[in-house]
mmCIF file of C-alpha atoms and ligand atoms in Angstrom:
data_model
loop_
_atom_site.group_PDB
_atom_site.id
_atom_site.type_symbol
_atom_site.label_atom_id
_atom_site.label_comp_id
_atom_site.label_asym_id
_atom_site.label_seq_id
_atom_site.Cartn_x
_atom_site.Cartn_y
_atom_site.Cartn_z
ATOM 1 C CA MET A 14 70.864 85.989 93.321
ATOM 2 C CA ARG A 15 74.108 84.338 95.009
ATOM 3 C CA SER A 16 77.450 83.144 93.734
ATOM 4 C CA LEU A 17 78.763 81.616 96.989
ATOM 5 C CA LYS A 18 77.391 79.935 100.024
ATOM 6 C CA PHE A 19 79.175 79.284 103.562
ATOM 7 C CA LYS A 20 77.098 77.002 106.040
ATOM 8 C CA ASN A 21 78.370 74.938 108.834
ATOM 9 C CA ASN A 22 81.965 75.492 107.897
ATOM 10 C CA LYS A 23 81.151 74.316 104.162
ATOM 11 C CA LEU A 24 82.109 76.291 101.057
ATOM 12 C CA PHE A 25 79.763 76.234 97.778
ATOM 13 C CA TYR A 26 80.259 78.123 94.718
ATOM 14 C CA LEU A 27 78.362 78.472 91.326
ATOM 15 C CA ASP A 28 80.730 77.255 88.748
ATOM 16 C CA GLN A 29 81.011 80.084 86.567
ATOM 17 C CA THR A 30 82.506 78.301 83.666
ATOM 18 C CA LYS A 31 79.475 76.336 83.059
ATOM 19 C CA LEU A 32 77.273 79.314 82.719
ATOM 20 C CA PRO A 33 75.051 80.022 80.769
ATOM 21 C CA GLY A 34 74.418 76.533 80.077
ATOM 22 C CA LYS A 35 74.357 74.866 83.274
ATOM 23 C CA GLU A 36 73.850 76.424 86.964
ATOM 24 C CA LEU A 37 76.349 73.941 88.564
ATOM 25 C CA TRP A 38 76.920 74.378 92.306
ATOM 26 C CA ARG A 39 80.089 72.775 93.595
ATOM 27 C CA ASN A 40 81.445 72.109 97.027
ATOM 28 C CA CYS A 41 84.921 73.359 97.588
ATOM 29 C CA ALA A 42 86.364 71.104 100.125
ATOM 30 C CA THR A 43 89.896 71.870 100.239
ATOM 31 C CA ILE A 44 92.258 75.079 99.985
ATOM 32 C CA LYS A 45 93.865 73.431 96.711
ATOM 33 C CA SER A 46 90.704 73.189 94.955
ATOM 34 C CA GLY A 47 89.563 76.770 95.979
ATOM 35 C CA TRP A 48 93.133 78.039 94.496
ATOM 36 C CA LYS A 49 92.194 75.929 91.237
ATOM 37 C CA ALA A 50 88.381 77.562 91.214
ATOM 38 C CA ILE A 51 89.972 81.093 91.423
ATOM 39 C CA LYS A 52 92.783 80.165 88.890
ATOM 40 C CA ASN A 53 90.633 78.743 86.443
ATOM 41 C CA LEU A 54 87.796 81.526 86.822
ATOM 42 C CA LYS A 55 85.226 79.184 88.029
ATOM 43 C CA VAL A 56 85.079 81.730 90.979
ATOM 44 C CA ARG A 57 85.926 85.223 89.324
ATOM 45 C CA GLY A 58 85.397 88.829 89.631
ATOM 46 C CA ALA A 59 87.277 91.095 91.878
ATOM 47 C CA PRO A 60 85.204 91.442 94.871
ATOM 48 C CA LEU A 61 83.842 87.665 94.738
ATOM 49 C CA ILE A 62 87.485 86.155 94.909
ATOM 50 C CA GLY A 63 88.515 88.098 98.103
ATOM 51 C CA VAL A 64 85.353 86.699 99.894
ATOM 52 C CA PHE A 65 85.691 83.137 98.333
ATOM 53 C CA ALA A 66 89.527 83.265 99.047
ATOM 54 C CA ALA A 67 88.602 84.298 103.024
ATOM 55 C CA TYR A 68 86.270 81.309 103.216
ATOM 56 C CA CYS A 69 88.898 78.988 101.478
ATOM 57 C CA ILE A 70 91.014 79.728 104.569
ATOM 58 C CA CYS A 71 87.833 78.933 107.135
ATOM 59 C CA ILE A 72 87.639 75.295 105.309
ATOM 60 C CA HIS A 73 91.356 74.781 105.928
ATOM 61 C CA LEU A 74 91.618 75.788 109.538
ATOM 62 C CA ASP A 75 91.068 72.340 110.769
ATOM 63 C CA LYS A 76 93.806 70.812 108.897
ATOM 64 C CA LEU A 77 96.391 73.067 110.446
ATOM 65 C CA SER A 78 98.425 72.063 113.607
ATOM 66 C CA LYS A 79 96.863 72.267 117.004
ATOM 67 C CA LYS A 80 100.289 73.853 118.193
ATOM 68 C CA LYS A 81 100.127 77.423 118.164
ATOM 69 C CA ASN A 82 103.543 78.452 116.819
ATOM 70 C CA VAL A 83 103.004 75.830 114.000
ATOM 71 C CA PHE A 84 99.356 76.793 113.443
ATOM 72 C CA LEU A 85 100.567 80.560 113.025
ATOM 73 C CA ARG A 86 103.130 79.536 110.495
ATOM 74 C CA GLN A 87 100.975 77.267 108.614
ATOM 75 C CA LEU A 88 98.278 79.740 108.290
ATOM 76 C CA LYS A 89 100.794 82.398 107.073
ATOM 77 C CA GLN A 90 101.823 79.946 104.217
ATOM 78 C CA SER A 91 98.093 79.166 103.437
ATOM 79 C CA LEU A 92 97.317 82.789 102.825
ATOM 80 C CA LYS A 93 100.593 83.233 100.744
ATOM 81 C CA TYR A 94 99.479 80.174 98.646
ATOM 82 C CA LEU A 95 95.831 81.528 97.883
ATOM 83 C CA GLU A 96 97.331 84.952 97.129
ATOM 84 C CA SER A 97 99.237 83.283 94.132
ATOM 85 C CA ALA A 98 96.151 82.155 92.406
ATOM 86 C CA ARG A 99 95.769 85.423 90.406
ATOM 87 C CA PRO A 100 97.859 88.763 90.576
ATOM 88 C CA THR A 101 95.692 91.455 89.545
ATOM 89 C CA ALA A 102 92.711 91.872 91.368
ATOM 90 C CA VAL A 103 93.498 93.271 94.759
ATOM 91 C CA ASN A 104 90.669 92.248 96.684
ATOM 92 C CA LEU A 105 92.205 88.686 96.904
ATOM 93 C CA PHE A 106 95.167 90.154 98.608
ATOM 94 C CA TRP A 107 92.970 92.576 100.606
ATOM 95 C CA ALA A 108 90.785 89.853 102.243
ATOM 96 C CA LEU A 109 93.611 87.506 102.945
ATOM 97 C CA ASP A 110 95.656 90.334 104.496
ATOM 98 C CA ARG A 111 92.299 90.921 106.823
ATOM 99 C CA LEU A 112 92.465 87.303 107.913
ATOM 100 C CA GLY A 113 96.533 87.839 108.373
ATOM 101 C CA LYS A 114 95.771 90.715 110.611
ATOM 102 C CA VAL A 115 92.947 89.061 112.769
ATOM 103 C CA SER A 116 95.456 86.211 113.389
ATOM 104 C CA LEU A 117 98.421 88.350 114.250
ATOM 105 C CA GLN A 118 95.918 90.311 116.734
ATOM 106 C CA SER A 119 94.568 87.223 118.691
ATOM 107 C CA ARG A 120 98.164 85.507 118.283
ATOM 108 C CA GLN A 121 98.024 85.475 122.392
ATOM 109 C CA LYS A 122 94.848 83.501 122.423
ATOM 110 C CA GLU A 123 94.489 79.683 122.089
ATOM 111 C CA VAL A 124 94.354 78.196 118.387
ATOM 112 C CA LYS A 125 90.703 77.418 119.017
ATOM 113 C CA GLN A 126 89.877 81.188 119.549
ATOM 114 C CA ILE A 127 92.262 82.384 116.798
ATOM 115 C CA LYS A 128 90.073 80.129 114.347
ATOM 116 C CA LYS A 129 86.805 81.583 115.671
ATOM 117 C CA ASN A 130 88.050 85.003 114.891
ATOM 118 C CA ILE A 131 89.232 84.427 111.475
ATOM 119 C CA VAL A 132 86.007 82.652 110.608
ATOM 120 C CA LYS A 133 83.980 85.771 112.180
ATOM 121 C CA GLU A 134 86.281 87.934 109.812
ATOM 122 C CA ALA A 135 85.588 86.142 106.966
ATOM 123 C CA LYS A 136 81.909 86.150 107.550
ATOM 124 C CA LEU A 137 82.286 90.071 108.200
ATOM 125 C CA ILE A 138 84.195 90.495 104.953
ATOM 126 C CA HIS A 139 81.174 88.570 103.024
ATOM 127 C CA GLN A 140 78.574 90.864 104.721
ATOM 128 C CA GLN A 141 80.543 94.018 104.252
ATOM 129 C CA ASP A 142 80.829 93.126 100.392
ATOM 130 C CA ILE A 143 76.946 92.797 100.001
ATOM 131 C CA ILE A 144 76.376 96.074 101.865
ATOM 132 C CA THR A 145 79.190 97.822 99.688
ATOM 133 C CA CYS A 146 77.509 96.841 96.378
ATOM 134 C CA LYS A 147 74.252 98.448 97.507
ATOM 135 C CA HIS A 148 76.060 101.821 98.320
ATOM 136 C CA ILE A 149 77.798 101.394 94.941
ATOM 137 C CA ALA A 150 74.456 101.207 93.232
ATOM 138 C CA ASP A 151 72.790 103.915 95.705
ATOM 139 C CA TYR A 152 75.675 106.582 94.486
ATOM 140 C CA GLY A 153 75.748 105.269 90.869
ATOM 141 C CA VAL A 154 72.122 105.370 90.177
ATOM 142 C CA ASN A 155 71.880 109.087 89.921
ATOM 143 C CA LEU A 156 74.633 109.252 87.192
ATOM 144 C CA VAL A 157 72.105 107.461 84.649
ATOM 145 C CA LYS A 158 69.498 109.389 83.194
ATOM 146 C CA LYS A 159 65.917 107.814 82.075
ATOM 147 C CA ASN A 160 65.926 105.658 79.087
ATOM 148 C CA GLU A 161 69.740 105.839 78.468
ATOM 149 C CA THR A 162 71.868 103.246 76.781
ATOM 150 C CA ILE A 163 74.819 101.991 78.351
ATOM 151 C CA LEU A 164 77.790 100.000 77.330
ATOM 152 C CA THR A 165 79.594 97.495 79.739
ATOM 153 C CA HIS A 166 82.482 95.257 79.467
ATOM 154 C CA CYS A 167 83.268 91.929 81.108
ATOM 155 C CA ASN A 168 80.870 91.128 84.064
ATOM 156 C CA THR A 169 80.337 93.007 87.429
ATOM 157 C CA GLY A 170 77.139 91.659 88.724
ATOM 158 C CA PHE A 171 76.071 89.255 91.270
ATOM 159 C CA LEU A 172 78.589 86.735 89.719
ATOM 160 C CA ALA A 173 81.446 88.945 90.308
ATOM 161 C CA SER A 174 80.738 89.912 94.027
ATOM 162 C CA SER A 175 78.593 88.632 96.748
ATOM 163 C CA GLY A 176 76.102 91.476 96.344
ATOM 164 C CA GLN A 177 74.282 92.674 93.293
ATOM 165 C CA GLY A 178 77.702 93.710 91.930
ATOM 166 C CA THR A 179 79.241 97.063 91.106
ATOM 167 C CA ALA A 180 78.740 98.492 87.497
ATOM 168 C CA LEU A 181 75.910 96.040 86.628
ATOM 169 C CA GLY A 182 74.735 96.790 90.376
ATOM 170 C CA ILE A 183 74.190 100.439 89.158
ATOM 171 C CA ILE A 184 72.414 99.245 86.245
ATOM 172 C CA PHE A 185 69.922 96.979 88.197
ATOM 173 C CA LYS A 186 69.259 99.845 90.419
ATOM 174 C CA THR A 187 68.284 102.111 87.650
ATOM 175 C CA LYS A 188 65.776 99.394 86.201
ATOM 176 C CA LYS A 189 64.316 99.127 89.623
ATOM 177 C CA GLN A 190 63.791 102.968 89.705
ATOM 178 C CA GLY A 191 61.910 102.760 86.394
ATOM 179 C CA LYS A 192 64.743 104.527 84.236
ATOM 180 C CA ASN A 193 64.403 101.772 81.597
ATOM 181 C CA PRO A 194 67.877 101.376 80.676
ATOM 182 C CA THR A 195 69.268 99.308 77.490
ATOM 183 C CA VAL A 196 72.662 97.806 77.732
ATOM 184 C CA TYR A 197 75.213 96.787 75.224
ATOM 185 C CA ILE A 198 77.302 94.100 76.286
ATOM 186 C CA ASP A 199 80.725 93.540 75.041
ATOM 187 C CA GLU A 200 81.324 89.536 74.548
ATOM 188 C CA THR A 201 84.693 90.125 76.264
ATOM 189 C CA ARG A 202 87.009 88.093 74.482
ATOM 190 C CA PRO A 203 88.723 85.413 75.328
ATOM 191 C CA LEU A 204 86.549 83.976 78.042
ATOM 192 C CA LEU A 205 83.565 85.780 76.975
ATOM 193 C CA GLN A 206 82.331 87.087 80.415
ATOM 194 C CA GLY A 207 79.993 89.494 78.732
ATOM 195 C CA ALA A 208 78.302 87.083 76.699
ATOM 196 C CA ARG A 209 78.108 84.037 78.957
ATOM 197 C CA LEU A 210 77.612 85.939 82.373
ATOM 198 C CA THR A 211 76.404 89.466 81.844
ATOM 199 C CA ALA A 212 73.819 88.474 79.468
ATOM 200 C CA TRP A 213 72.743 85.955 81.695
ATOM 201 C CA GLU A 214 72.119 88.351 84.549
ATOM 202 C CA LEU A 215 70.618 90.812 82.275
ATOM 203 C CA ASN A 216 68.154 88.498 80.974
ATOM 204 C CA LYS A 217 67.163 87.405 84.437
ATOM 205 C CA LYS A 218 66.505 90.859 85.628
ATOM 206 C CA LYS A 219 64.647 91.436 82.604
ATOM 207 C CA ILE A 220 66.671 94.395 81.417
ATOM 208 C CA LYS A 221 66.878 95.309 77.664
ATOM 209 C CA SER A 222 70.225 94.284 76.313
ATOM 210 C CA PHE A 223 72.367 93.630 73.237
ATOM 211 C CA LEU A 224 75.177 91.336 72.819
ATOM 212 C CA ILE A 225 78.180 92.730 70.744
ATOM 213 C CA THR A 226 81.356 91.661 69.518
ATOM 214 C CA ASP A 227 84.106 93.571 71.240
ATOM 215 C CA ASN A 228 85.265 95.395 68.182
ATOM 216 C CA SER A 229 81.522 96.888 67.389
ATOM 217 C CA ALA A 230 82.036 99.576 70.291
ATOM 218 C CA ALA A 231 83.399 102.363 67.885
ATOM 219 C CA PHE A 232 80.951 101.938 65.395
ATOM 220 C CA LEU A 233 78.241 102.123 68.234
ATOM 221 C CA MET A 234 79.664 105.353 69.538
ATOM 222 C CA GLN A 235 80.130 106.814 66.076
ATOM 223 C CA ASN A 236 76.414 106.353 65.333
ATOM 224 C CA LYS A 237 75.480 108.008 68.766
ATOM 225 C CA GLN A 238 73.975 104.721 70.271
ATOM 226 C CA ILE A 239 75.847 104.977 73.438
ATOM 227 C CA ASP A 240 75.238 107.388 76.356
ATOM 228 C CA LYS A 241 77.584 106.205 78.710
ATOM 229 C CA ILE A 242 80.108 103.622 79.687
ATOM 230 C CA LEU A 243 79.960 101.843 82.849
ATOM 231 C CA VAL A 244 82.707 99.106 83.900
ATOM 232 C CA GLY A 245 84.262 97.522 86.928
ATOM 233 C CA ALA A 246 87.787 97.486 88.036
ATOM 234 C CA ASP A 247 90.251 94.938 89.493
ATOM 235 C CA ARG A 248 92.876 97.412 90.961
ATOM 236 C CA ILE A 249 92.917 100.971 91.235
ATOM 237 C CA THR A 250 96.051 103.087 92.156
ATOM 238 C CA ALA A 251 96.737 106.281 94.221
ATOM 239 C CA SER A 252 96.141 108.172 90.900
ATOM 240 C CA GLY A 253 93.013 106.615 89.902
ATOM 241 C CA ASP A 254 94.662 104.540 87.026
ATOM 242 C CA THR A 255 92.311 101.557 86.960
ATOM 243 C CA ALA A 256 93.301 98.038 85.836
ATOM 244 C CA ASN A 257 90.227 96.208 84.562
ATOM 245 C CA LYS A 258 89.489 93.272 81.772
ATOM 246 C CA ILE A 259 91.484 93.660 78.873
ATOM 247 C CA GLY A 260 89.673 95.755 76.334
ATOM 248 C CA THR A 261 88.555 98.290 79.078
ATOM 249 C CA TYR A 262 91.354 100.759 77.951
ATOM 250 C CA ASN A 263 90.117 100.435 74.286
ATOM 251 C CA LEU A 264 86.715 101.835 75.279
ATOM 252 C CA ALA A 265 88.202 104.684 77.630
ATOM 253 C CA ILE A 266 89.981 105.737 74.248
ATOM 254 C CA LEU A 267 87.012 105.545 72.085
ATOM 255 C CA ALA A 268 84.696 107.245 74.739
ATOM 256 C CA LYS A 269 87.187 110.274 74.918
ATOM 257 C CA TYR A 270 87.254 110.707 71.008
ATOM 258 C CA HIS A 271 83.336 110.463 70.781
ATOM 259 C CA ASN A 272 82.839 112.628 74.150
ATOM 260 C CA ILE A 273 80.979 109.808 75.795
ATOM 261 C CA PRO A 274 81.275 109.779 79.688
ATOM 262 C CA PHE A 275 83.450 106.786 81.179
ATOM 263 C CA TYR A 276 82.597 105.612 84.504
ATOM 264 C CA VAL A 277 84.167 103.009 86.688
ATOM 265 C CA ALA A 278 82.321 101.308 89.628
ATOM 266 C CA ALA A 279 84.408 99.878 92.352
ATOM 267 C CA PRO A 280 84.251 99.197 96.180
ATOM 268 C CA LEU A 281 87.000 100.805 98.394
ATOM 269 C CA SER A 282 88.592 97.370 98.732
ATOM 270 C CA THR A 283 89.669 97.757 94.921
ATOM 271 C CA PHE A 284 91.919 100.737 95.580
ATOM 272 C CA ASP A 285 95.593 100.006 96.137
ATOM 273 C CA LEU A 286 97.001 103.159 97.575
ATOM 274 C CA SER A 287 100.557 101.770 97.867
ATOM 275 C CA LEU A 288 100.765 101.884 94.194
ATOM 276 C CA LYS A 289 101.275 105.296 92.450
ATOM 277 C CA LYS A 290 100.582 104.533 89.068
ATOM 278 C CA GLY A 291 99.022 102.142 86.437
ATOM 279 C CA SER A 292 102.223 100.854 85.392
ATOM 280 C CA ASP A 293 102.863 99.474 88.868
ATOM 281 C CA ILE A 294 100.130 97.081 88.533
ATOM 282 C CA VAL A 295 101.089 93.357 87.913
ATOM 283 C CA ILE A 296 98.838 92.306 84.815
ATOM 284 C CA GLU A 297 97.867 88.679 84.675
ATOM 285 C CA LYS A 298 99.158 86.562 81.850
ATOM 286 C CA ARG A 299 97.124 83.604 80.944
ATOM 287 C CA GLY A 300 97.660 80.410 78.693
ATOM 288 C CA GLN A 301 97.733 80.792 75.019
ATOM 289 C CA LYS A 302 94.795 78.122 74.880
ATOM 290 C CA GLU A 303 92.329 80.513 75.962
ATOM 291 C CA VAL A 304 92.893 82.691 72.899
ATOM 292 C CA LYS A 305 93.598 79.955 70.347
ATOM 293 C CA LYS A 306 90.372 77.773 71.054
ATOM 294 C CA VAL A 307 86.864 79.123 71.936
ATOM 295 C CA LEU A 308 86.015 78.113 75.365
ATOM 296 C CA GLY A 309 88.586 75.228 75.045
ATOM 297 C CA GLN A 310 86.734 73.609 72.165
ATOM 298 C CA ALA A 311 87.174 74.855 68.487
ATOM 299 C CA LEU A 312 90.584 75.919 67.381
ATOM 300 C CA ILE A 313 90.464 79.065 65.549
ATOM 301 C CA CYS A 314 93.706 79.380 64.266
ATOM 302 C CA PRO A 315 96.777 77.059 62.913
ATOM 303 C CA LYS A 316 97.659 74.863 65.931
ATOM 304 C CA GLU A 317 101.548 76.263 65.527
ATOM 305 C CA THR A 318 100.304 79.928 66.103
ATOM 306 C CA LYS A 319 101.705 81.488 69.127
ATOM 307 C CA ALA A 320 99.124 83.729 71.060
ATOM 308 C CA ALA A 321 99.405 86.346 73.809
ATOM 309 C CA ASN A 322 96.827 86.521 76.503
ATOM 310 C CA PHE A 323 96.905 89.545 78.735
ATOM 311 C CA ALA A 324 93.949 89.214 80.976
ATOM 312 C CA PHE A 325 93.763 92.909 82.111
ATOM 313 C CA ASP A 326 94.760 96.530 81.009
ATOM 314 C CA VAL A 327 95.098 99.862 82.683
ATOM 315 C CA THR A 328 93.220 102.826 81.912
ATOM 316 C CA PRO A 329 94.739 105.795 82.607
ATOM 317 C CA SER A 330 92.761 108.137 85.118
ATOM 318 C CA LYS A 331 92.485 111.070 82.832
ATOM 319 C CA LEU A 332 90.011 109.286 80.634
ATOM 320 C CA ILE A 333 87.605 108.267 83.705
ATOM 321 C CA LYS A 334 84.749 110.931 84.351
ATOM 322 C CA ALA A 335 84.447 109.559 87.681
ATOM 323 C CA ILE A 336 84.748 106.410 90.103
ATOM 324 C CA VAL A 337 81.711 105.591 91.597
ATOM 325 C CA THR A 338 82.589 103.897 95.261
ATOM 326 C CA ASP A 339 80.606 102.715 98.219
ATOM 327 C CA LYS A 340 81.555 105.958 100.118
ATOM 328 C CA GLY A 341 80.598 108.384 97.260
ATOM 329 C CA VAL A 342 81.536 109.352 93.604
ATOM 330 C CA ILE A 343 85.229 110.387 93.196
ATOM 331 C CA TYR A 344 85.803 113.137 90.428
ATOM 332 C CA PRO A 345 89.242 114.421 89.393
ATOM 333 C CA PRO A 346 91.557 115.640 90.472
ATOM 334 C CA TYR A 347 91.775 111.966 91.434
ATOM 335 C CA GLU A 348 95.184 111.833 93.616
ATOM 336 C CA LYS A 349 93.680 114.513 95.908
ATOM 337 C CA ASN A 350 90.056 113.353 95.870
ATOM 338 C CA ILE A 351 90.790 109.744 96.490
ATOM 339 C CA LYS A 352 93.114 110.580 99.192
ATOM 340 C CA LYS A 353 90.230 112.446 100.700
ATOM 341 C CA LEU A 354 87.904 109.651 100.600
ATOM 342 C CA ILE A 355 90.016 106.942 101.957
ATOM 343 C CA LYS A 356 91.612 108.445 105.005
HETATM 344 O O1 MRU B 415 89.060 87.679 84.744
HETATM 345 P P1 MRU B 415 88.030 88.074 85.400
HETATM 346 O O2 MRU B 415 86.691 87.681 84.853
HETATM 347 O O3 MRU B 415 87.864 88.213 86.909
HETATM 348 O O4 MRU B 415 87.921 89.806 85.472
HETATM 349 C C1 MRU B 415 86.617 90.407 86.060
HETATM 350 C C2 MRU B 415 86.557 91.768 85.778
HETATM 351 O O5 MRU B 415 87.631 92.363 85.086
HETATM 352 C C3 MRU B 415 85.490 92.718 86.367
HETATM 353 O O6 MRU B 415 85.436 93.832 85.421
HETATM 354 C C4 MRU B 415 86.131 93.107 87.714
HETATM 355 O O7 MRU B 415 86.728 92.146 88.592
HETATM 356 C C5 MRU B 415 85.145 93.821 88.377
HETATM 357 S S1 MRU B 415 83.965 92.667 89.265
HETATM 358 C C6 MRU B 415 82.788 93.829 90.135
#
């Protein structure tokens, strides 16, 4: 399963706002339409937006000047422009930063060669993301026992990455190993990534799952119907504090109260060691309409009502049992062990 394609310098993506109703592939022909696709969550999920943004730069290269100093300046502006699409998932910044570094390293070369190096790096980021997902699943699968029931939030599968995903990738692998997982899916208000995307992916993989409203989690935990919680991440600080889809923190607190292990799965590209603690993470605020209208359609409150729409929250590391990465599983003390793993 794929969520984007890059071929002959053409970029295509599966429009996630149309799922599960329609599998609509779109051509991203300009950097502006790429920016909008990220902003409007047509392309979403931390690892995927990094890869997609890198390819958005590739399709834009021929529109830049042939004069090297102008080319380099315009390239820098383009990288900055794409960074501005969404603030929280660090993978976006990480991927664009890699392209920026490549352009600096090859600045003595001709423009043609710099362009080639950038495209090569974007393809490498893409390939690495696929492999990274595989490694996360390899490590994470050992944490899941036979016949366990897992609660997950938002969408962390092949729609959110260029491989099999992070938290969902682990679940796919447990199914492959015959461990017979059952998944409870938080619908994930307001944009319903759980209901629309995770339910769709689990259906495709024939994994037994139940869609629940976000406010059902406590009840299920109280009634001993959840064995573990597995979520993804958009940015993890040096102390292990983790930003993920709004509502993740609720789950972590509930998990602590009910003594249920709470796991985060993320590639090393999701770690931002320049930030010490969770409160340093910029949390994306989105428009009121997303909360007031279900999927842009039915208004569910008086039209004068004001809404607050924070897209992410931060789970303090002390609520996290372990973080599954592509280089191994990190346990507390996080500050020390994260440093050890990411040298
Ligand atoms: O706003 P979204 O849909 O991009 O948020 C995505 C999430 O919060 C995911 O859990 C996270 O990016 C991990 S994706 C493997």
